Steps between C-alpha positions, in 0.01 A plus 500: 500500500679247719639164404279197514586199711566299184730772367699499824528121487627523141771746607613271785494197266710693245756590768514136614555392138787750460657377825477138386694583183793680666778424745568859606258785566606854586287755685540862395355820643381678187345812658532802274530315169276605215319248283754566222791431737347174622451401135869572432598283798273220379650518150856480635415204717312323221826497300653290781206259515361661816160646581413806709155516659347767720255357753357587836691352790183328624474308173863386526449408867215271394711357217792408728300403808560135586778461241825453691707580191349849466375590851825684587389767252249628755772697678541717187128572446447862597433820310479495120630165379600376158608138462769385260465133412850418377552256213803278456761775479505643854800725440363659182162572661654656809740707289211618281310611811809671646559689173138616503530601866811708431319687223169558678627530859140436605495133595652308785571129519367363828628146458406173343414137562670195359446137600314586818752755616468877531787681327630835613600768251863391551408138420328609180802710397727200568311308232608754238865432581468133409589401144213456254396160372673576168822602677498180705444289190788678325724439802409132503558472125837672540594262781407202285704636210820505704458144626768272364382296203568173682273596785223614269521176298537278807206660682177440317309643794609857424174593320299360791713688750459817294120462500498438876723805552274727296194370683673577832535873420164603658580296813840661535338841458271429793792376711698816417212724606452297817873534578490878455195523725656278767811716489287810556311328782831408665620859469174630647527256791858606572 
């Protein structure tokens, strides 16, 4: 028995909802995975605050159509696709997927989309090399600890600057990915 029109619309609406709640989505070719293996992948990703959904490419095409932030995903929609909607911790989610991929040897990362930009496999791997949010906060705290006491007392704006710095982390992540991609584009053009 086929899906009803309402059922299909629910699936597309669910995908749109997942996209609206994430900043990074990865597209994975999952051909050859058993239901148990997909469940293991989902469980690993859930621990990082991420969600893995299997959907037909046509449903995802409808979900991203007309949305300039997610339309670049269309280049990855072929074959058997699973979509990883990454939570706040990009590095942990990508590392969890990579660990699963090494064990199963049955999946292949096609790429991802972040802030309206298609990411190559190399771009996605570059994200894992960036420090985690916790590491950045520890580095900032360590830097504040070594500030001379006079400076810390004289500058009442330090907490504000710290908050602005922590808020800037996602923006700097995007700039770092963009820089890596531009570097690759320059190398390809040369």
